[in-house]
Amino acid sequence: MSSTMPKGRGRARSTQQMEPTPPTLTSSHDVSIIVTTTSNSNENYGTEASSASSKLRPSASGRGRDQLSKQTPAVAEESRWVVSTLTIEDFKSNSRPSKPNDQCTLGEEIRVIVNFFPVVQYPQKGFPSLPVLYMHNKAFVPMEFVDIEPVRIKKITDEERALLCQKSSLKPCERRQAIQDIRHNPKQQCFEEDPFVKAWNLNVDVKMMIIPARILSMPTIVYNNTFRVTAERIQQPGVWVSAKTRFYEPKNFPAGWAMINLSSQLNENMCIDFYEEMNYISNSRGINCPPPEIYEIDIAQQTSDNIISILGQMMTKNRQCQFLLVILPDDKQKRKEIYGDLKKACELEPGFGVPTQMIKPNNAVIGTRRNANIWDHAKVDNILLKINAKLNGTNHKLEVHEVIRRFFSCGHHIMYVGADLSHASPGSGNLRSAVAVVASADDIPNRYFKEVYVQERVRNESVQYIVDMKDIMKSLIRQYDQHRSFPPSAIVIYRDGISVPEFNSVFEKELTDIRTACVELSPAYRPSLTYIVVNKRHKTRFFPEHSTNNVVAGTVVDSPEITSATTYNFYLNSHHSPLVSK
């Protein structure tokens, strides 16, 4: 991670002109048909037969794209389809079977009325056999006449992202060797042969730079008076295992809470078993977990709106319910849809207003990777970590140095702010951007205030700066003041999601809004401001000189050989990497 501080519009799909030989086509309705055509005219035209989920385009001629050079009126034509399954349905008005589906038999030939459509004349470019593009307005266009807008890449799914990370991950020694192979192989790089490099008498060193680095001391993590995580207790920096001990500030489950089962994988008895295991571990963490009301909802024929309506009725009857634990459906697509809708309803809709914890069904059943008859205590413990924080508890805290304590005791109070602006992925249409800003409520951050906004697009383009930064900061400073009875004397902003070319413009706009927010709260209020941009997508790679593994967590590199000459920046490796060389 690198941190920096100032010092044709034609979306189309391809279809191939059909040859005279009858092709076999299969639609998503499991309609397997053989298409043949007969013509009542001396001219050959393109035809279209369409179902609700597939576009079948039989051609009356084998001359391919030559048909596009003709301009004709629309006429009616008759085709014959051979029935291979009894699922012919959902035909539009421009083409339909002459017999109802229930009157068809396998192997029977039935007539289908197919409409011809006029085509537009294009000049020949010498590619009569290439595919054409089927546009949204039902027009056929040769692909050489269409320009596709650049950088139109749709967002990949979560499963594809996980597979991409799995397949593209390289061990440290493998990545290092791959970089060295490129630099030492003249066929893969030719810097020295570049005429501009020669003209300026430049030379690119093929060896990696050796620069100094330092490792930050690991802070002490306090769970309670009897258990602390120190550098002496761990084997690797950034990794520790918490003992089965009390949280720093445990919060009991509310007297009224509910477990909602949306999974067909679990029955009521399995939900009870999961509660008993969770109750056993929560007691060791100092949390009291009374029995919940268990509700089972069959989602086979239910939409998200129906499920939310059912939960709303449940909340109306059980007004004492202050927390919901939801076991999500088995189907991944249904799970993703319900997750977002339920979170939105429980957080924002009137009649809800309760915190929720949603878990996958596999996390609520007994069994580990090695033994199917025992509970995965670590998995249940991680769920309780999230629940305790959502119930306004504190899992653990950092023990700071005495010098820092004296700094805070002298009236220096810092509010740490994290801000991010997320844009919709390419291909998502005109979806609005999401703004999320959090601010610490204490000198040693454990609790946070939050502000979530949506940001409109301007002239159909995403704005890179946070438009409502002034209102957001005014709200966060007010909440801090109400919580601690005084405003922060200094504000540190960690801003994510800014590319290097946009840094100056976004920094100047947002910093001006933050200063304006402080002045509007009080003309005399002028806190110290520190604006830090966090950039994770840099191309700098670090390797230990005497090890084949990754650099350890807490490594800081601020050597002038690789840092910027105009801004104060440094590189920080915050997390432990599970990838090791063997």
Coordinates of C-alpha atoms in Angstrom, one line a residue:
M1 CA 0.0 0.0 0.0
S2 CA 1.3 3.4 -0.9
S3 CA 0.2 6.5 1.1
T4 CA 0.7 10.0 -0.2
M5 CA 0.5 13.3 1.7
P6 CA 0.8 16.7 0.1
K7 CA 4.0 18.5 0.2
G8 CA -19.5 2.4 -31.1
R9 CA -21.9 3.4 -29.1
G10 CA -23.3 0.4 -30.9
R11 CA -23.8 -2.3 -28.3
A12 CA -24.4 -5.4 -30.4
R13 CA -24.3 -9.1 -30.5
S14 CA -23.1 -11.2 -33.4
T15 CA -25.2 -13.5 -35.5
Q16 CA -24.1 -15.6 -38.5
Q17 CA -26.0 -15.6 -41.7
M18 CA -27.4 -19.1 -42.1
E19 CA -26.5 -21.4 -45.0
P20 CA -29.1 -23.4 -46.9
T21 CA -28.4 -26.5 -44.8
P22 CA -31.0 -26.6 -42.0
P23 CA -29.1 -25.9 -38.7
T24 CA -30.2 -27.2 -35.3
L25 CA -30.9 -24.5 -32.8
T26 CA -31.6 -24.8 -29.1
S27 CA -33.1 -21.9 -27.0
S28 CA -33.0 -21.4 -23.2
H29 CA -36.6 -22.8 -23.2
D30 CA -35.2 -26.2 -24.2
V31 CA -36.8 -25.8 -27.6
S32 CA -34.7 -28.0 -30.0
I33 CA -35.9 -27.4 -33.5
I34 CA -34.8 -27.9 -37.1
V35 CA -35.4 -24.8 -39.2
T36 CA -36.2 -25.1 -42.9
T37 CA -37.6 -22.4 -45.1
T38 CA -39.5 -22.3 -48.4
S39 CA -40.0 -19.2 -50.5
N40 CA -43.0 -18.0 -52.4
S41 CA -41.0 -15.3 -54.2
N42 CA -38.2 -15.2 -56.7
E43 CA -36.2 -12.9 -54.4
N44 CA -34.2 -14.1 -51.3
Y45 CA -34.7 -12.1 -48.1
G46 CA -33.6 -12.4 -44.5
T47 CA -36.2 -13.7 -42.0
E48 CA -36.6 -13.7 -38.3
A49 CA -38.5 -16.0 -36.0
S50 CA -38.3 -15.1 -32.3
S51 CA -39.2 -16.6 -29.0
A52 CA -39.2 -15.0 -25.6
S53 CA -35.7 -16.0 -24.8
S54 CA -33.9 -16.7 -28.1
K55 CA -33.6 -15.1 -31.6
L56 CA -33.9 -17.6 -34.4
R57 CA -32.9 -16.0 -37.8
P58 CA -33.4 -18.6 -40.6
S59 CA -32.1 -17.3 -44.0
A60 CA -34.0 -18.0 -47.2
S61 CA -30.7 -18.0 -49.1
G62 CA -27.2 -19.2 -48.9
R63 CA -25.6 -16.1 -50.2
G64 CA -24.7 -14.8 -46.7
R65 CA -24.2 -11.0 -46.4
D66 CA -25.2 -10.5 -50.0
Q67 CA -28.8 -10.2 -48.8
L68 CA -28.0 -7.0 -47.0
S69 CA -27.6 -5.2 -50.3
K70 CA -31.3 -5.5 -51.1
Q71 CA -34.0 -3.1 -50.0
T72 CA -37.5 -4.7 -49.9
P73 CA -40.8 -4.2 -48.1
A74 CA -42.0 -6.5 -45.4
V75 CA -43.7 -9.7 -46.6
A76 CA -45.0 -12.9 -44.9
E77 CA -43.3 -16.2 -45.4
E78 CA -44.0 -19.7 -44.2
S79 CA -41.5 -22.0 -42.4
R80 CA -41.8 -25.5 -41.1
W81 CA -40.4 -26.5 -37.7
V82 CA -40.0 -30.2 -36.7
V83 CA -41.1 -30.8 -33.1
S84 CA -38.4 -32.5 -31.0
T85 CA -39.7 -31.5 -27.6
L86 CA -43.1 -30.5 -26.4
T87 CA -42.1 -27.1 -25.1
I88 CA -42.7 -24.7 -28.0
E89 CA -44.1 -21.6 -26.4
D90 CA -43.8 -17.8 -25.9
F91 CA -43.7 -16.9 -29.6
K92 CA -44.2 -13.2 -30.4
S93 CA -46.9 -11.9 -32.8
N94 CA -44.5 -11.9 -35.8
S95 CA -44.1 -15.7 -35.7
R96 CA -46.2 -18.4 -34.0
P97 CA -46.9 -22.1 -34.5
S98 CA -50.1 -23.0 -36.4
K99 CA -51.0 -25.6 -33.7
P100 CA -51.1 -25.2 -29.9
N101 CA -48.3 -26.8 -28.0
D102 CA -50.5 -29.5 -26.4
Q103 CA -51.6 -30.7 -29.8
C104 CA -48.1 -31.3 -31.1
T105 CA -46.4 -34.7 -31.1
L106 CA -42.7 -35.6 -31.4
G107 CA -41.4 -35.6 -34.9
E108 CA -44.4 -33.8 -36.4
E109 CA -43.8 -31.0 -38.9
I110 CA -45.8 -27.8 -38.1
R111 CA -46.1 -24.6 -40.0
V112 CA -44.9 -21.4 -38.6
I113 CA -45.7 -18.0 -40.1
V114 CA -42.5 -15.9 -40.2
N115 CA -42.4 -12.2 -41.1
F116 CA -39.8 -10.7 -43.4
F117 CA -38.2 -7.4 -42.4
P118 CA -36.7 -4.7 -44.7
V119 CA -33.0 -4.4 -44.7
V120 CA -30.8 -1.4 -45.4
Q121 CA -28.5 -1.2 -48.3
Y122 CA -24.7 -1.0 -47.4
P123 CA -21.8 -0.7 -49.8
Q124 CA -19.8 -3.9 -50.2
K125 CA -16.4 -4.0 -48.6
G126 CA -15.3 -7.3 -49.8
F127 CA -16.3 -9.4 -46.7
P128 CA -19.5 -11.2 -47.8
S129 CA -19.0 -14.2 -45.5
L130 CA -18.3 -12.4 -42.1
P131 CA -21.0 -12.4 -39.4
V132 CA -23.3 -9.4 -39.0
L133 CA -24.4 -7.6 -35.9
Y134 CA -28.0 -7.8 -34.6
M135 CA -28.7 -4.4 -33.1
H136 CA -31.3 -3.6 -30.4
N137 CA -33.6 -2.0 -33.0
K138 CA -33.8 -5.3 -34.8
A139 CA -31.4 -4.1 -37.6
F140 CA -28.7 -6.2 -39.2
V141 CA -25.4 -4.2 -39.7
P142 CA -22.0 -5.5 -41.0
M143 CA -19.5 -5.4 -38.3
E144 CA -17.0 -3.3 -40.3
F145 CA -19.5 -0.4 -40.2
V146 CA -19.8 -0.3 -36.4
D147 CA -17.4 1.2 -33.8
I148 CA -17.6 -0.2 -30.2
E149 CA -16.9 2.2 -27.4
P150 CA -13.6 1.5 -25.7
V151 CA -13.2 0.1 -22.2
R152 CA -16.6 -1.5 -22.0
I153 CA -15.9 -4.3 -19.6
K154 CA -18.7 -5.7 -17.4
K155 CA -18.1 -6.4 -13.7
I156 CA -17.1 -10.0 -13.0
T157 CA -19.0 -12.1 -10.4
D158 CA -17.7 -12.9 -7.0
E159 CA -17.0 -16.5 -8.0
E160 CA -15.0 -15.3 -11.0
R161 CA -13.1 -12.9 -8.9
A162 CA -12.2 -15.6 -6.4
L163 CA -11.1 -17.9 -9.2
L164 CA -9.1 -15.1 -10.8
C165 CA -7.2 -14.5 -7.5
Q166 CA -6.6 -18.2 -7.1
K167 CA -5.2 -18.7 -10.6
S168 CA -3.2 -15.4 -10.8
S169 CA -1.6 -15.5 -7.4
L170 CA 2.1 -16.1 -7.5
K171 CA 4.4 -17.0 -4.6
P172 CA 7.0 -14.4 -3.8
C173 CA 9.9 -16.3 -5.3
E174 CA 7.9 -17.0 -8.5
R175 CA 7.0 -13.3 -8.9
R176 CA 10.5 -12.2 -8.3
Q177 CA 11.8 -14.8 -10.8
A178 CA 9.3 -13.7 -13.4
I179 CA 10.4 -10.0 -13.1
Q180 CA 14.0 -11.0 -13.4
D181 CA 13.3 -13.2 -16.5
I182 CA 11.7 -10.2 -18.3
R183 CA 14.6 -7.9 -17.5
H184 CA 17.3 -10.4 -18.5
N185 CA 15.6 -11.7 -21.6
P186 CA 16.3 -9.4 -24.6
K187 CA 13.3 -10.8 -26.5
Q188 CA 10.9 -9.7 -23.8
Q189 CA 12.3 -6.2 -23.3
C190 CA 14.3 -4.0 -25.6
F191 CA 14.8 -0.8 -23.7
E192 CA 18.3 -0.4 -25.0
E193 CA 17.1 -0.7 -28.6
D194 CA 14.5 2.0 -28.2
P195 CA 15.6 5.0 -30.4
F196 CA 14.4 7.6 -27.7
V197 CA 16.4 5.8 -25.0
K198 CA 19.5 5.9 -27.3
A199 CA 18.9 9.5 -28.2
W200 CA 19.0 10.6 -24.6
N201 CA 21.8 8.2 -23.7
L202 CA 19.7 6.5 -21.0
N203 CA 20.3 3.1 -19.6
V204 CA 18.0 0.9 -17.7
D205 CA 19.6 -1.2 -15.0
V206 CA 18.5 -4.9 -15.1
K207 CA 19.2 -5.4 -11.4
M208 CA 16.7 -4.7 -8.6
M209 CA 17.5 -1.8 -6.3
I210 CA 18.6 -2.6 -2.8
I211 CA 17.1 0.0 -0.4
P212 CA 16.7 0.3 3.3
A213 CA 13.5 -0.4 5.1
R214 CA 12.2 -0.5 8.7
I215 CA 9.6 -2.5 10.5
L216 CA 7.2 -0.9 12.9
S217 CA 7.0 -2.3 16.4
M218 CA 3.9 -4.4 17.0
P219 CA 1.4 -2.7 19.3
T220 CA 0.1 -4.6 22.3
I221 CA -3.5 -5.7 21.9
V222 CA -5.5 -5.8 25.1
Y223 CA -8.5 -8.2 25.5
N224 CA -8.8 -7.9 29.3
N225 CA -6.7 -7.7 32.4
T226 CA -5.6 -11.3 32.0
F227 CA -4.9 -11.7 28.3
R228 CA -2.8 -9.5 26.1
V229 CA -1.3 -10.1 22.7
T230 CA 2.3 -9.0 22.6
A231 CA 5.2 -9.4 20.2
E232 CA 6.5 -12.2 22.4
R233 CA 3.3 -14.2 22.1
I234 CA 3.1 -14.4 18.3
Q235 CA 5.1 -16.4 15.7
Q236 CA 4.7 -13.9 12.8
P237 CA 4.0 -10.2 12.8
G238 CA 0.4 -9.4 12.0
V239 CA -1.0 -12.8 13.0
W240 CA -2.3 -13.9 16.3
V241 CA -4.8 -16.3 17.8
S242 CA -7.1 -15.0 20.4
A243 CA -7.6 -17.2 23.4
K244 CA -11.1 -18.1 24.6
T245 CA -11.2 -15.2 26.9
R246 CA -13.6 -12.2 27.6
F247 CA -13.9 -9.4 25.2
Y248 CA -12.6 -6.0 26.3
E249 CA -16.1 -4.8 26.6
P250 CA -18.7 -7.5 25.9
K251 CA -22.3 -6.6 25.2
N252 CA -25.1 -9.1 25.9
F253 CA -27.6 -10.1 23.3
P254 CA -30.9 -8.2 23.7
A255 CA -33.7 -10.0 25.6
G256 CA -35.7 -10.1 22.4
W257 CA -33.9 -11.3 19.3
A258 CA -34.8 -13.6 16.4
M259 CA -33.1 -16.1 14.2
I260 CA -34.5 -16.1 10.6
N261 CA -33.8 -19.3 8.6
L262 CA -34.0 -18.8 4.8
S263 CA -32.1 -21.9 4.0
S264 CA -33.5 -25.3 3.0
Q265 CA -30.3 -26.9 4.2
L266 CA -31.2 -26.3 7.9
N267 CA -34.3 -27.3 9.8
E268 CA -35.5 -26.0 13.2
N269 CA -33.5 -28.6 15.2
M270 CA -30.3 -27.6 13.4
C271 CA -31.0 -23.9 14.1
I272 CA -31.3 -24.8 17.8
D273 CA -28.0 -26.7 17.7
F274 CA -26.3 -23.7 16.1
Y275 CA -27.7 -21.4 18.8
E276 CA -26.5 -23.8 21.6
E277 CA -23.0 -23.8 20.1
M278 CA -23.0 -20.0 19.8
N279 CA -24.3 -19.7 23.3
Y280 CA -21.4 -21.9 24.6
I281 CA -18.8 -19.7 22.9
S282 CA -20.4 -16.4 23.8
N283 CA -20.4 -17.3 27.5
S284 CA -16.6 -17.8 27.3
R285 CA -16.4 -14.3 25.7
G286 CA -18.5 -12.8 28.6
I287 CA -21.6 -12.4 26.5
N288 CA -25.1 -13.5 27.7
C289 CA -27.0 -15.0 24.8
P290 CA -30.7 -15.8 25.7
P291 CA -32.7 -18.1 23.4
P292 CA -34.1 -16.5 20.2
E293 CA -37.4 -16.7 18.4
I294 CA -36.7 -19.0 15.4
Y295 CA -38.6 -18.3 12.2
E296 CA -38.4 -20.5 9.1
I297 CA -39.4 -19.0 5.7
D298 CA -39.7 -21.1 2.6
I299 CA -38.3 -18.8 -0.1
A300 CA -38.9 -21.2 -3.0
Q301 CA -41.8 -19.0 -4.3
Q302 CA -41.0 -15.8 -2.4
T303 CA -39.4 -12.6 -3.7
S304 CA -37.3 -10.3 -1.6
D305 CA -40.3 -7.9 -1.2
N306 CA -42.4 -10.8 0.2
I307 CA -39.7 -11.8 2.7
I308 CA -39.3 -8.2 3.9
S309 CA -43.1 -8.0 4.3
I310 CA -43.1 -11.2 6.3
L311 CA -40.3 -9.9 8.5
G312 CA -42.2 -6.6 8.9
Q313 CA -45.2 -8.4 10.2
M314 CA -43.0 -10.4 12.6
M315 CA -41.5 -7.2 13.9
T316 CA -44.9 -5.6 14.4
K317 CA -46.0 -8.6 16.5
N318 CA -42.7 -8.9 18.4
R319 CA -41.8 -5.3 19.2
Q320 CA -39.2 -6.4 21.7
C321 CA -37.0 -7.8 18.9
Q322 CA -33.8 -5.7 18.8
F323 CA -31.5 -7.9 16.7
L324 CA -31.8 -10.3 13.8
L325 CA -29.5 -13.2 12.8
V326 CA -30.4 -14.2 9.3
I327 CA -29.3 -17.6 7.8
L328 CA -29.2 -16.8 4.0
P329 CA -30.5 -19.0 1.2
D330 CA -28.5 -21.8 -0.4
D331 CA -28.7 -20.3 -3.9
K332 CA -25.9 -17.8 -4.5
Q333 CA -27.9 -15.5 -6.8
K334 CA -30.9 -15.5 -4.4
R335 CA -28.5 -15.0 -1.5
K336 CA -26.9 -11.9 -3.0
E337 CA -30.3 -10.4 -3.9
I338 CA -31.8 -11.0 -0.4
Y339 CA -28.7 -9.8 1.4
G340 CA -28.8 -6.3 -0.1
D341 CA -32.6 -5.9 0.2
L342 CA -32.7 -7.1 3.8
K343 CA -29.8 -4.9 4.9
K344 CA -31.4 -1.9 3.3
A345 CA -34.8 -2.6 4.9
C346 CA -33.5 -3.3 8.4
E347 CA -31.3 -0.2 8.4
L348 CA -33.6 2.3 6.7
E349 CA -37.2 1.1 6.5
P350 CA -39.7 2.3 9.2
G351 CA -40.6 -0.5 11.6
F352 CA -37.2 -2.2 11.5
G353 CA -34.3 -0.1 12.7
V354 CA -32.4 -3.2 14.1
P355 CA -28.9 -4.4 13.6
T356 CA -28.5 -7.6 11.6
Q357 CA -25.9 -10.4 11.2
M358 CA -26.2 -12.4 8.1
I359 CA -24.4 -15.7 7.7
K360 CA -24.1 -18.3 5.0
P361 CA -25.9 -21.6 5.7
N362 CA -22.6 -23.6 5.7
N363 CA -21.4 -21.5 8.7
A364 CA -24.4 -22.5 10.7
V365 CA -24.0 -26.3 10.5
I366 CA -21.7 -28.7 12.4
G367 CA -18.5 -29.8 10.7
T368 CA -15.0 -28.7 9.8
R369 CA -12.8 -29.6 6.9
R370 CA -11.2 -32.4 8.8
N371 CA -14.1 -33.7 11.0
A372 CA -17.7 -33.5 10.1
N373 CA -18.8 -34.3 13.7
I374 CA -17.4 -31.3 15.5
W375 CA -18.1 -27.6 15.4
D376 CA -15.7 -25.1 13.8
H377 CA -15.2 -22.9 16.9
A378 CA -13.1 -20.3 15.0
K379 CA -15.9 -19.8 12.5
V380 CA -18.5 -19.2 15.3
D381 CA -16.1 -17.0 17.2
N382 CA -15.6 -14.8 14.2
I383 CA -19.4 -14.4 13.9
L384 CA -19.5 -13.3 17.6
L385 CA -16.7 -10.7 16.9
K386 CA -19.0 -9.0 14.4
I387 CA -22.1 -9.3 16.6
N388 CA -20.4 -7.8 19.7
A389 CA -19.3 -4.8 17.6
K390 CA -22.7 -4.3 16.2
L391 CA -24.2 -4.4 19.7
N392 CA -21.9 -1.5 20.6
G393 CA -19.3 -3.7 22.4
T394 CA -15.5 -3.6 22.1
N395 CA -13.7 -6.7 21.2
H396 CA -10.2 -5.5 22.0
K397 CA -8.2 -2.2 22.1
L398 CA -4.7 -1.0 21.5
E399 CA -2.4 -0.2 24.4
V400 CA -0.5 3.0 23.4
H401 CA 2.8 4.3 24.7
E402 CA 2.9 6.6 27.7
V403 CA 4.1 9.4 25.5
I404 CA 1.0 9.2 23.4
R405 CA -1.2 9.1 26.6
R406 CA 0.4 12.3 27.8
F407 CA -0.2 13.9 24.4
F408 CA -3.9 13.1 24.6
S409 CA -4.1 14.3 28.2
C410 CA -2.8 17.7 27.2
G411 CA -6.0 18.5 25.3
H412 CA -4.9 17.1 21.9
H413 CA -7.9 15.2 20.5
I414 CA -7.7 13.7 17.1
M415 CA -10.6 12.5 14.9
Y416 CA -9.6 10.0 12.3
V417 CA -11.7 10.0 9.2
G418 CA -11.8 7.4 6.5
A419 CA -13.5 8.3 3.2
D420 CA -14.2 6.4 0.0
L421 CA -16.1 7.0 -3.2
S422 CA -17.2 3.9 -5.1
H423 CA -18.5 4.1 -8.7
A424 CA -20.6 1.6 -10.5
S425 CA -18.8 -0.9 -12.6
P426 CA -18.7 -0.5 -16.4
G427 CA -21.8 -1.8 -18.1
S428 CA -24.0 -1.0 -15.0
G429 CA -25.9 1.8 -16.7
N430 CA -26.5 5.1 -15.0
L431 CA -26.2 3.8 -11.4
R432 CA -25.3 6.4 -8.8
S433 CA -22.0 6.4 -6.9
A434 CA -21.8 5.5 -3.2
V435 CA -20.0 7.7 -0.7
A436 CA -19.0 6.2 2.7
V437 CA -17.3 8.2 5.4
V438 CA -16.5 7.1 9.0
A439 CA -15.0 9.0 11.9
S440 CA -13.5 7.8 15.2
A441 CA -15.3 8.7 18.4
D442 CA -12.3 8.2 20.7
D443 CA -8.6 9.1 20.8
I444 CA -7.7 5.4 20.4
P445 CA -10.3 4.4 17.8
N446 CA -12.7 1.7 18.8
R447 CA -16.1 3.2 17.9
Y448 CA -17.0 5.2 14.8
F449 CA -19.6 7.5 13.5
K450 CA -20.7 7.0 9.9
E451 CA -22.2 8.9 7.0
V452 CA -23.5 7.2 3.8
Y453 CA -24.5 9.1 0.8
V454 CA -25.4 8.5 -2.9
Q455 CA -23.8 10.7 -5.5
E456 CA -25.5 11.6 -8.8
R457 CA -23.6 11.4 -12.1
V458 CA -23.0 14.7 -13.9
R459 CA -23.6 14.7 -17.6
N460 CA -23.7 11.0 -17.5
E461 CA -20.1 10.8 -16.1
S462 CA -18.9 10.0 -12.6
V463 CA -17.6 12.8 -10.4
Q464 CA -14.3 11.8 -8.8
Y465 CA -14.5 14.0 -5.7
I466 CA -17.1 13.8 -2.9
V467 CA -19.7 16.4 -3.7
D468 CA -21.3 16.5 -0.2
M469 CA -18.0 16.5 1.8
K470 CA -18.9 19.8 3.5
D471 CA -22.2 18.5 4.9
I472 CA -20.7 15.1 5.8
M473 CA -17.9 16.7 7.8
K474 CA -20.2 19.0 9.6
S475 CA -22.4 16.1 10.7
L476 CA -19.4 14.0 11.9
I477 CA -17.8 16.9 13.9
R478 CA -21.2 17.5 15.5
Q479 CA -21.5 13.9 16.5
Y480 CA -18.0 13.9 17.9
D481 CA -18.8 17.1 19.9
Q482 CA -22.0 15.6 21.3
H483 CA -20.2 12.3 22.3
R484 CA -17.2 13.9 24.0
S485 CA -18.5 17.4 24.8
F486 CA -15.7 19.1 22.8
P487 CA -14.8 19.2 19.1
P488 CA -11.6 17.5 17.8
S489 CA -8.5 19.7 17.8
A490 CA -7.0 17.9 14.8
I491 CA -8.6 15.8 11.9
V492 CA -6.7 13.2 10.0
I493 CA -8.4 12.2 6.7
Y494 CA -7.5 8.9 5.0
R495 CA -8.9 9.1 1.4
D496 CA -9.1 6.0 -0.7
G497 CA -9.9 5.7 -4.4
I498 CA -8.0 8.6 -6.0
S499 CA -5.7 8.0 -8.9
V500 CA -2.5 10.0 -9.3
P501 CA -3.7 12.2 -12.2
E502 CA -6.8 13.2 -10.1
F503 CA -4.9 13.8 -6.9
N504 CA -4.4 17.6 -7.0
S505 CA -7.9 18.5 -8.2
V506 CA -9.7 16.1 -5.7
F507 CA -7.4 17.2 -2.8
E508 CA -8.0 20.9 -3.4
K509 CA -11.8 20.6 -3.7
E510 CA -12.3 18.3 -0.7
L511 CA -9.9 20.1 1.6
T512 CA -11.6 23.4 0.8
D513 CA -15.0 21.8 1.7
I514 CA -13.6 20.5 5.0
R515 CA -12.3 23.9 5.9
T516 CA -15.6 25.5 5.0
A517 CA -17.4 23.0 7.2
C518 CA -15.3 23.9 10.2
V519 CA -15.8 27.7 9.7
E520 CA -19.5 27.3 9.3
L521 CA -19.7 25.4 12.6
S522 CA -17.8 28.2 14.3
P523 CA -15.8 31.1 12.8
A524 CA -13.1 30.5 15.4
Y525 CA -12.9 26.7 14.9
R526 CA -9.7 26.0 12.9
P527 CA -8.5 22.4 13.6
S528 CA -5.3 21.1 12.2
L529 CA -6.0 19.0 9.0
T530 CA -3.9 16.2 7.6
Y531 CA -5.0 14.7 4.3
I532 CA -3.6 11.3 3.4
V533 CA -4.3 9.5 0.1
V534 CA -4.1 5.7 0.2
N535 CA -3.2 4.0 -3.1
K536 CA -3.2 0.2 -3.2
R537 CA -2.9 -0.2 -7.0
H538 CA 0.7 0.8 -7.5
K539 CA 3.2 -1.3 -9.5
T540 CA 6.1 -1.3 -7.0
R541 CA 7.1 -4.7 -5.7
F542 CA 9.3 -5.3 -2.6
F543 CA 11.2 -8.5 -1.8
P544 CA 13.4 -9.3 1.3
E545 CA 17.0 -9.5 0.4
H546 CA 17.7 -12.6 2.4
S547 CA 14.4 -14.4 2.2
T548 CA 12.1 -15.9 -0.5
N549 CA 8.9 -14.9 1.3
N550 CA 7.0 -11.6 1.3
V551 CA 8.0 -8.7 3.4
V552 CA 6.6 -8.9 6.9
A553 CA 3.6 -6.9 8.2
G554 CA 4.6 -3.4 9.4
T555 CA 7.4 -2.9 6.8
V556 CA 7.8 0.8 5.9
V557 CA 9.8 2.1 2.9
D558 CA 10.4 5.8 2.6
S559 CA 13.7 5.8 0.9
P560 CA 14.2 8.9 -1.4
E561 CA 15.3 6.6 -4.2
I562 CA 11.8 5.5 -4.9
T563 CA 9.5 8.1 -3.3
S564 CA 8.2 11.2 -4.9
A565 CA 10.2 14.4 -5.1
T566 CA 7.1 16.7 -4.8
T567 CA 5.0 14.9 -2.2
Y568 CA 5.7 13.2 1.1
N569 CA 4.9 9.6 0.5
F570 CA 5.9 6.2 1.8
Y571 CA 5.1 2.5 1.3
L572 CA 3.5 0.5 4.1
N573 CA 2.8 -3.2 4.1
S574 CA -0.1 -3.4 6.6
H575 CA -1.0 -7.1 6.5
H576 CA 0.4 -10.5 6.7
S577 CA 0.5 -12.4 3.5
P578 CA -0.5 -16.1 3.5
L579 CA 1.5 -16.8 0.4
V580 CA 4.9 -18.3 1.3
S581 CA 7.6 -19.9 -0.8
K582 CA 8.4 -23.5 -0.1

